[in-house]
PDB file of C-alpha atoms and ligand atoms in Angstrom:
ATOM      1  CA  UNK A1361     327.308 145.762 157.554  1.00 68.00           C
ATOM      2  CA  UNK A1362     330.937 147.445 157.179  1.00 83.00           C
ATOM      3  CA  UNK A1363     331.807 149.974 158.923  1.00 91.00           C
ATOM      4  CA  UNK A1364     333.967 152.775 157.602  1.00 94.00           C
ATOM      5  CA  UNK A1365     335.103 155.944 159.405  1.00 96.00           C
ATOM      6  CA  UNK A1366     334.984 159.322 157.414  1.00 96.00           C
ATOM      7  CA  UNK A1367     337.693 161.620 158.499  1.00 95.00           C
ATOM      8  CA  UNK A1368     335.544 164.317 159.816  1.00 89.00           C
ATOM      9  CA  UNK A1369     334.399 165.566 162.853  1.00 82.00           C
ATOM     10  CA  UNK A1370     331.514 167.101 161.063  1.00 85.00           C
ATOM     11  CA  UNK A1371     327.978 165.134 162.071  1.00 85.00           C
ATOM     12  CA  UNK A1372     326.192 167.281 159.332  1.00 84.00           C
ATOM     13  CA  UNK A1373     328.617 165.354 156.516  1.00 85.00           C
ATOM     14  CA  UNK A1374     328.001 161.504 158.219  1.00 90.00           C
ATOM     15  CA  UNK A1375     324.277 162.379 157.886  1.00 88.00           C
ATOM     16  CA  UNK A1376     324.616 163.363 153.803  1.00 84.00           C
ATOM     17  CA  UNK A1377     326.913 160.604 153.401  1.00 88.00           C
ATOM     18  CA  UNK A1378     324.984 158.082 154.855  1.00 88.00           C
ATOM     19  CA  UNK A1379     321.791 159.213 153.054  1.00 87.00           C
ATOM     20  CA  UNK A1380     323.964 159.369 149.604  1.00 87.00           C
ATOM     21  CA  UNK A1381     324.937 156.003 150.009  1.00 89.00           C
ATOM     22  CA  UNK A1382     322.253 153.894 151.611  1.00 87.00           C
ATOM     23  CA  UNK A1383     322.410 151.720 155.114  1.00 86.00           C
ATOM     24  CA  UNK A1384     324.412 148.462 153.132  1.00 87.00           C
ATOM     25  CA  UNK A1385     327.475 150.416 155.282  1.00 90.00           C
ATOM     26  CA  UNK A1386     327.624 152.268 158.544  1.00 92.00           C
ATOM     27  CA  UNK A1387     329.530 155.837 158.624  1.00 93.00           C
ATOM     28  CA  UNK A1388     331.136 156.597 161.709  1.00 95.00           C
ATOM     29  CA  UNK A1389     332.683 160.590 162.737  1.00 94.00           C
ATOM     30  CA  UNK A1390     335.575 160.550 164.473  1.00 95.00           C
ATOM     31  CA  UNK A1391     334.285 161.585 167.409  1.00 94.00           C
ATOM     32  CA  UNK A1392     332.293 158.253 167.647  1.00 94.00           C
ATOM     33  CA  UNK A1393     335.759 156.303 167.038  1.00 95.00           C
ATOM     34  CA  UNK A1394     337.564 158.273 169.838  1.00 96.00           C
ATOM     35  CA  UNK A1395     339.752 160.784 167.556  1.00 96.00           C
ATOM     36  CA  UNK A1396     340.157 164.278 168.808  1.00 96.00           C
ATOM     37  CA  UNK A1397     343.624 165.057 168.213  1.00 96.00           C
ATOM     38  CA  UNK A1398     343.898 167.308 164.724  1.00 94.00           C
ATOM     39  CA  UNK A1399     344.803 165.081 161.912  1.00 95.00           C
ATOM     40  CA  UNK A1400     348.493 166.319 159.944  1.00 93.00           C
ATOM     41  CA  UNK A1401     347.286 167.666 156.539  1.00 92.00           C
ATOM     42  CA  UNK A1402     350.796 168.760 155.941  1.00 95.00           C
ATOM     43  CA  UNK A1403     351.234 167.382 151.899  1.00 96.00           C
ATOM     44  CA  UNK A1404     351.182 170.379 148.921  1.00 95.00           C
ATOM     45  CA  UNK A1405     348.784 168.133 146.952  1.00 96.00           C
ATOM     46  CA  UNK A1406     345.199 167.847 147.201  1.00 96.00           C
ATOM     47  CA  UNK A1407     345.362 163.945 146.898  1.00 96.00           C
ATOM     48  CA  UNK A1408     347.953 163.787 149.310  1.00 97.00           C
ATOM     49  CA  UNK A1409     346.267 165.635 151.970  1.00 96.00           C
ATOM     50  CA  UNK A1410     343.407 163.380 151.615  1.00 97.00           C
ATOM     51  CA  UNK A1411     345.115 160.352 151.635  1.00 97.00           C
ATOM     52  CA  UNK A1412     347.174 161.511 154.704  1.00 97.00           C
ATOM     53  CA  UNK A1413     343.900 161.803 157.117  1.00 97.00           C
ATOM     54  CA  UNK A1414     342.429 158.536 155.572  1.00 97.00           C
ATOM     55  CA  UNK A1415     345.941 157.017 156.135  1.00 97.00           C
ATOM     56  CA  UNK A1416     346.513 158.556 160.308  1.00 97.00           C
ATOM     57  CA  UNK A1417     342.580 156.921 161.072  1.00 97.00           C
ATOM     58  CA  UNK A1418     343.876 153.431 159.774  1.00 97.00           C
ATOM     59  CA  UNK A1419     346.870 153.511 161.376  1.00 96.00           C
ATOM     60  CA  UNK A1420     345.756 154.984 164.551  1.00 97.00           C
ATOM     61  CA  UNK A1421     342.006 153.397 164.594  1.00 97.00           C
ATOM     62  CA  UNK A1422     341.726 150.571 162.588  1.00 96.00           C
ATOM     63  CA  UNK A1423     339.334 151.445 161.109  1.00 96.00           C
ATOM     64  CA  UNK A1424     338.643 151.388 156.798  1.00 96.00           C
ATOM     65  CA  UNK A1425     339.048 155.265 156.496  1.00 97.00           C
ATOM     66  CA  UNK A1426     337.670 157.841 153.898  1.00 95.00           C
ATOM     67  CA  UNK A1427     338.256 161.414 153.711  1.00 97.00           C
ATOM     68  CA  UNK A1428     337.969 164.175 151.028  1.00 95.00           C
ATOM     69  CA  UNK A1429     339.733 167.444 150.627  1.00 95.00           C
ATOM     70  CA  UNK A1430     338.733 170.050 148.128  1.00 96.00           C
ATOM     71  CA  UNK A1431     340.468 172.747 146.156  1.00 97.00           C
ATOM     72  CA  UNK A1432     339.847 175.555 143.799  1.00 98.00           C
ATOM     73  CA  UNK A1433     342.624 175.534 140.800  1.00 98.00           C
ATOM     74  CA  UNK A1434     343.233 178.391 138.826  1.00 98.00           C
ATOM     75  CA  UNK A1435     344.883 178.415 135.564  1.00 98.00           C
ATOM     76  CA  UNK A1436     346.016 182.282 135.090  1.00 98.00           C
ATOM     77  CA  UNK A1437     347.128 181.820 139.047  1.00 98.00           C
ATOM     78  CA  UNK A1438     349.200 178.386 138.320  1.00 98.00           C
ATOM     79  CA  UNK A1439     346.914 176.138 139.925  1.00 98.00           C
ATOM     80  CA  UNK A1440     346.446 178.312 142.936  1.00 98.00           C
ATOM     81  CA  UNK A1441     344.668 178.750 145.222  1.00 98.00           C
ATOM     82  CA  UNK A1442     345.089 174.820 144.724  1.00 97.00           C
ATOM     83  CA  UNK A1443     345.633 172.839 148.457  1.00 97.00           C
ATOM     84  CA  UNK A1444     345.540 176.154 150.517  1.00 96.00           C
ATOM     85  CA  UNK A1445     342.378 176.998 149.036  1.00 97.00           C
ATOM     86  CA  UNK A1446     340.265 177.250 152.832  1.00 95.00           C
ATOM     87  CA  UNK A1447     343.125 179.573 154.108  1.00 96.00           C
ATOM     88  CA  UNK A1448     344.463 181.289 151.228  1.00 98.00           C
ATOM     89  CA  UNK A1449     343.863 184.795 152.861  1.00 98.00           C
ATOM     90  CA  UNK A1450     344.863 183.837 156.004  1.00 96.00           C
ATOM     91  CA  UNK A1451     344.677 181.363 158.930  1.00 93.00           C
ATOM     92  CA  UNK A1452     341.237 182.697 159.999  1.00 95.00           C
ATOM     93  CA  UNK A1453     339.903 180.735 156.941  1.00 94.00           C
ATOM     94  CA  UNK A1454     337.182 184.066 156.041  1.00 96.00           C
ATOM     95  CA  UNK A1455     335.628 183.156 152.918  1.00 97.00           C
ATOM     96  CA  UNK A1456     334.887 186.935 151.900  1.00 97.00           C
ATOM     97  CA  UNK A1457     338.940 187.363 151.900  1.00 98.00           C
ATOM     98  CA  UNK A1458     339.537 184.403 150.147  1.00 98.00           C
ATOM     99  CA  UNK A1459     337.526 185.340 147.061  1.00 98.00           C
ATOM    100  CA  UNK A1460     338.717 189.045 147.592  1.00 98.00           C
ATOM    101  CA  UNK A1461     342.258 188.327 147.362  1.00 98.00           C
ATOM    102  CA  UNK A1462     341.425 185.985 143.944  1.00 98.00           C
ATOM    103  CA  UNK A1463     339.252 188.657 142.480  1.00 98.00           C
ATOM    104  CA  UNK A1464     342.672 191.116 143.218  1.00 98.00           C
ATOM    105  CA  UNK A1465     344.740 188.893 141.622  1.00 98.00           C
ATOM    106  CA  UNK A1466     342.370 188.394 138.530  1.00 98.00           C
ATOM    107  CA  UNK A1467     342.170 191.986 137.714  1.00 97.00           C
ATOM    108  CA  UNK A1468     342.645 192.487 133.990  1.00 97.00           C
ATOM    109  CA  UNK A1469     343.373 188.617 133.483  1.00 98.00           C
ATOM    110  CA  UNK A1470     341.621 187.877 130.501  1.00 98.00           C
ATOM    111  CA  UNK A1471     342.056 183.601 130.889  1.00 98.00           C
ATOM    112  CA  UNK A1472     339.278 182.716 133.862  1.00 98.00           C
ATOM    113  CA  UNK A1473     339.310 179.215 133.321  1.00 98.00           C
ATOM    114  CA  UNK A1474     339.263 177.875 136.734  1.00 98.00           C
ATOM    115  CA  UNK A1475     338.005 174.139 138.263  1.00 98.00           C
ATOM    116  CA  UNK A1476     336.990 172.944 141.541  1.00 98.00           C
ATOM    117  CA  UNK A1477     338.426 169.398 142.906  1.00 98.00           C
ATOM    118  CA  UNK A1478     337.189 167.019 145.200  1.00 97.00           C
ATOM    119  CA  UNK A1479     339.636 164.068 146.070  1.00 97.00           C
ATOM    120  CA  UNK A1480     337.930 161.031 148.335  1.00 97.00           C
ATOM    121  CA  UNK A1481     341.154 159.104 149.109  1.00 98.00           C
ATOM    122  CA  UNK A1482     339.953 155.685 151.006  1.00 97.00           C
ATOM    123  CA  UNK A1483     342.281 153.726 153.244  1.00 96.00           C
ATOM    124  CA  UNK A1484     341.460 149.741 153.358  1.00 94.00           C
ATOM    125  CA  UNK A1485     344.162 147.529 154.858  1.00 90.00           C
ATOM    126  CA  UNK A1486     347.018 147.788 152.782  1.00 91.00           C
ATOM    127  CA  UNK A1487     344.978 149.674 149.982  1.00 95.00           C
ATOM    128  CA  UNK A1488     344.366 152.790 148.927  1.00 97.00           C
ATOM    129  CA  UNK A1489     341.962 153.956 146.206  1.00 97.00           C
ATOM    130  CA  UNK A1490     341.702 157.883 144.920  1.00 98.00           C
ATOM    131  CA  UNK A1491     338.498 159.043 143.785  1.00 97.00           C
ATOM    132  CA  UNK A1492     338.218 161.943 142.246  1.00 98.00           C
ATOM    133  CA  UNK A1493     335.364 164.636 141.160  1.00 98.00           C
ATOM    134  CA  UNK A1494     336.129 167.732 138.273  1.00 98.00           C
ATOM    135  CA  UNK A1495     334.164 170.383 137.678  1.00 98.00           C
ATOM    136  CA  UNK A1496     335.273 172.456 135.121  1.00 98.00           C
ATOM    137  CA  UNK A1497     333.871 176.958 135.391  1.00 98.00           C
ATOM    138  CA  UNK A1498     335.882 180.127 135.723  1.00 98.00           C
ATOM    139  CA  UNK A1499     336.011 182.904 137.824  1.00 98.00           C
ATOM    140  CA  UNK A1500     333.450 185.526 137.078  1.00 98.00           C
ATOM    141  CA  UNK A1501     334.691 188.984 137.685  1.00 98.00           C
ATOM    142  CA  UNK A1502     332.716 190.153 140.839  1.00 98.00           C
ATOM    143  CA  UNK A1503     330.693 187.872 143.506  1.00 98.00           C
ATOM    144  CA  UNK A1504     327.732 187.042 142.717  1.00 98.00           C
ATOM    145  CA  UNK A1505     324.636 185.248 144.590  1.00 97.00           C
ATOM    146  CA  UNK A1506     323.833 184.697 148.317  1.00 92.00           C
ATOM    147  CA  UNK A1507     323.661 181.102 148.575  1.00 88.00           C
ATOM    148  CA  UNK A1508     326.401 178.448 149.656  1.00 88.00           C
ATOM    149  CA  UNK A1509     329.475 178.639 151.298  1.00 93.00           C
ATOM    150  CA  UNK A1510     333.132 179.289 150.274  1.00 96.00           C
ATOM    151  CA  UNK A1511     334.174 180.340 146.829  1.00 98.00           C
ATOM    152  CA  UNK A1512     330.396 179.503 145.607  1.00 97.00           C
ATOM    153  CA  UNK A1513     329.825 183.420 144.992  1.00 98.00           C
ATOM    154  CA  UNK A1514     332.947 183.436 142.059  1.00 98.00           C
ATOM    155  CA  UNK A1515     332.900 180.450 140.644  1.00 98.00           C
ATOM    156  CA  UNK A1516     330.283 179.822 137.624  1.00 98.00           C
ATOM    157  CA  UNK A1517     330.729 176.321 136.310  1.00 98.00           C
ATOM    158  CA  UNK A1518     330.920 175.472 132.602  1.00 98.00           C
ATOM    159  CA  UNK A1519     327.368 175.262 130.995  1.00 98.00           C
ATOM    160  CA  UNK A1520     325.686 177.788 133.301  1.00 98.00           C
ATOM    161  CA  UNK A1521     325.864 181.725 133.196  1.00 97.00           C
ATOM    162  CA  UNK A1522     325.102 181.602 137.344  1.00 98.00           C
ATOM    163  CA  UNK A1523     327.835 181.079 139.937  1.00 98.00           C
ATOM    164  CA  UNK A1524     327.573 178.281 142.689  1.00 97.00           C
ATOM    165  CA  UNK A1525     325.808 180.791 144.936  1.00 97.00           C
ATOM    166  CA  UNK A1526     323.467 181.636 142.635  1.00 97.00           C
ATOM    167  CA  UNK A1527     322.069 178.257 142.425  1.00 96.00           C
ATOM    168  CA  UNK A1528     319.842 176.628 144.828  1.00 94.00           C
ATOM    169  CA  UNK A1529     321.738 173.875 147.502  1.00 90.00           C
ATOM    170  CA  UNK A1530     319.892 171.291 145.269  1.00 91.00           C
ATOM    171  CA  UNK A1531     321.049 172.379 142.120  1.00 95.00           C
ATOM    172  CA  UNK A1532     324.467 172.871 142.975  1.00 95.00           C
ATOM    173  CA  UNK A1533     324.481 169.401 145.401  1.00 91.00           C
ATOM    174  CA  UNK A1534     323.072 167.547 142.257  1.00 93.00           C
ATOM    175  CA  UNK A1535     326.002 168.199 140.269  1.00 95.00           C
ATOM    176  CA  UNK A1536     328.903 169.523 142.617  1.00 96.00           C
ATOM    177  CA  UNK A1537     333.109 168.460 142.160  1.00 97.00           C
ATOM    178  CA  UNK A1538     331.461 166.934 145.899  1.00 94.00           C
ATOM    179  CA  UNK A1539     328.778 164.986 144.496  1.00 95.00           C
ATOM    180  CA  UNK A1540     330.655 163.663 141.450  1.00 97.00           C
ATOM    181  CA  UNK A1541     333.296 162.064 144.028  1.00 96.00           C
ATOM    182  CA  UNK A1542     330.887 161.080 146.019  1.00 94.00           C
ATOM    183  CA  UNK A1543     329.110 159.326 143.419  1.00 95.00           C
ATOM    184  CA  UNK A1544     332.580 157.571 142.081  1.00 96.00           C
ATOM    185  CA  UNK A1545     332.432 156.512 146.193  1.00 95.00           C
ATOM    186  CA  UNK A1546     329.022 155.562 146.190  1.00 94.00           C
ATOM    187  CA  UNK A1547     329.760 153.398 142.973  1.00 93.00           C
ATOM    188  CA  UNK A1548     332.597 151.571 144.952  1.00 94.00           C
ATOM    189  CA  UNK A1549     330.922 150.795 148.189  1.00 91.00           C
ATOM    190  CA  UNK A1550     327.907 149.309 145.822  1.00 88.00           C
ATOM    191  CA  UNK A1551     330.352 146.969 144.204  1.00 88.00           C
ATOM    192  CA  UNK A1552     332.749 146.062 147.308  1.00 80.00           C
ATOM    193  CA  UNK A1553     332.094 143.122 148.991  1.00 69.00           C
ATOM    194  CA  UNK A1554     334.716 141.513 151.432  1.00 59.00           C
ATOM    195  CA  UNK A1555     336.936 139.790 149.437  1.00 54.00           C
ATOM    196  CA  UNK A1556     340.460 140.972 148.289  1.00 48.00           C
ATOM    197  CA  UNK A1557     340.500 143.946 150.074  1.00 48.00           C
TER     198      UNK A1557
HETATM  199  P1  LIG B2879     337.324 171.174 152.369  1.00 76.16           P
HETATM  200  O1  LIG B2879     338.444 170.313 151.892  1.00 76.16           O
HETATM  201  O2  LIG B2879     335.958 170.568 152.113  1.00 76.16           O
HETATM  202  O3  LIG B2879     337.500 171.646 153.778  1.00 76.16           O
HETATM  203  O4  LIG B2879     337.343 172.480 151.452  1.00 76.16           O
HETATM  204  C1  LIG B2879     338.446 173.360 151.459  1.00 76.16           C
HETATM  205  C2  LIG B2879     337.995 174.754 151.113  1.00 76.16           C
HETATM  206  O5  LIG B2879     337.529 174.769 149.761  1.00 76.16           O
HETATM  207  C3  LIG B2879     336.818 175.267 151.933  1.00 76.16           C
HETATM  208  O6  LIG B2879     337.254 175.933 153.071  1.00 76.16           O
HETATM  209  C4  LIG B2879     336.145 176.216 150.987  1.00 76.16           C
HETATM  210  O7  LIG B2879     336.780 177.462 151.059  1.00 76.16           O
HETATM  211  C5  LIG B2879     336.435 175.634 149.630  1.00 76.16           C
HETATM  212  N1  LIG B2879     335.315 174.851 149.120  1.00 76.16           N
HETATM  213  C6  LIG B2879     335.154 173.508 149.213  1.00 76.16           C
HETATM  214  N2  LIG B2879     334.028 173.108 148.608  1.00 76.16           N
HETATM  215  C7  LIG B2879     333.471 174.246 148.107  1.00 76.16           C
HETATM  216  C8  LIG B2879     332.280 174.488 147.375  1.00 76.16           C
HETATM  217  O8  LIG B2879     331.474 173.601 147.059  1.00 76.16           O
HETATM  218  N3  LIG B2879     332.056 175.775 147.033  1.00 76.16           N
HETATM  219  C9  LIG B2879     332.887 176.788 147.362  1.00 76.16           C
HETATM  220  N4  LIG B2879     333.996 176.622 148.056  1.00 76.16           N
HETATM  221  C10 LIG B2879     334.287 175.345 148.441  1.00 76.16           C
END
């Protein structure tokens, strides 16, 4: 069994992962591997942030690394709120003023196309892979729905009239930005074997 170390000090996330992806590998936090400091996420990409916590674990640890960062990109707002999508309203990270301040800044925009991103970026020796999950909505123009976390209340993905939050967990989990990443993840761990990694 390989072990790999998912950037996150999260339990809740191990347990998903681990159930996503089956006991052939064994997810550790990094709480289990001895990490407390807080990892840089300094880089104005998405992909770079991710590959910058994967990247600090290896170095640090040892340890084959994954991590994933997510962002909301919006067209009519350039691509924002893009990599400071968790704090976009301010360093207290409130979810209600992060959608707020969008919903401000949509008034009258006409163009809602919007899509939410979820970059896995795993470290492993000298390489590094990027795996990436798209889901393409817009931005409807008041919150709607009670469920999920984050921007789920404004964000109704292509296909569906319902936002995130309007959907049940299972819904939304079954075809998340998170689970198609995950899946491209899931995908690679099933093929990987040690060899010329
Ligand atoms: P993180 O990279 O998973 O920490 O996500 C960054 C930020 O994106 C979070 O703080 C949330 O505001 C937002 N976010 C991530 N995933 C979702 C989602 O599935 N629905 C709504 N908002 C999300």
């Amino acid at each position: 069994m390989d072990k790999f170390v998912m950037a996150t000090a999260n339990p809740n996330k191990i347990i998903e992962i681990q159930n996503k992806i089956g006991n052939k590998h064994q997810f550790l936090s990094l709480k289990e591997i001895g990490c407390f400091e807080e990892i840089p996420e300094t880089s104005d990409t998405i992909e770079g942030n991710a590959l910058q916590k994967a990247r600090h674990v290896f170095e640090n640890y040892g340890y084959h690394c994954f991590s994933e960062d997510t962002g909301l990109e919006i067209d009519a707002l350039d691509g924002a709120p893009g990599v400071i999508t968790a704090h976009y309203a301010g360093e207290n990270r409130d979810a209600n003023a992060n959608m707020d301040k969008v919903l401000r800044e949509m008034q009258g925009i006409n163009n809602r196309k919007a899509r939410f991103k979820t970059v896995i970026a795993l470290k492993m020796n000298s390489n590094e892979y990027l795996m990436e999950g798209i889901v393409y909505g817009s931005i409807s123009e008041v919150k709607r729905g009670n469920d999920g976390f984050g921007y789920d209340p404004i964000f109704i993905p292509d296909g569906y009239d319902r936002t995130y939050a309007e959907m049940s967990l299972e819904e939304k989990n079954k075809m998340s930005h998170r689970a198609l990443a995950v899946a491209k993840l899931k995908t690679f761990l099933d093929n990987y074997t040690k060899g010329p990694f």
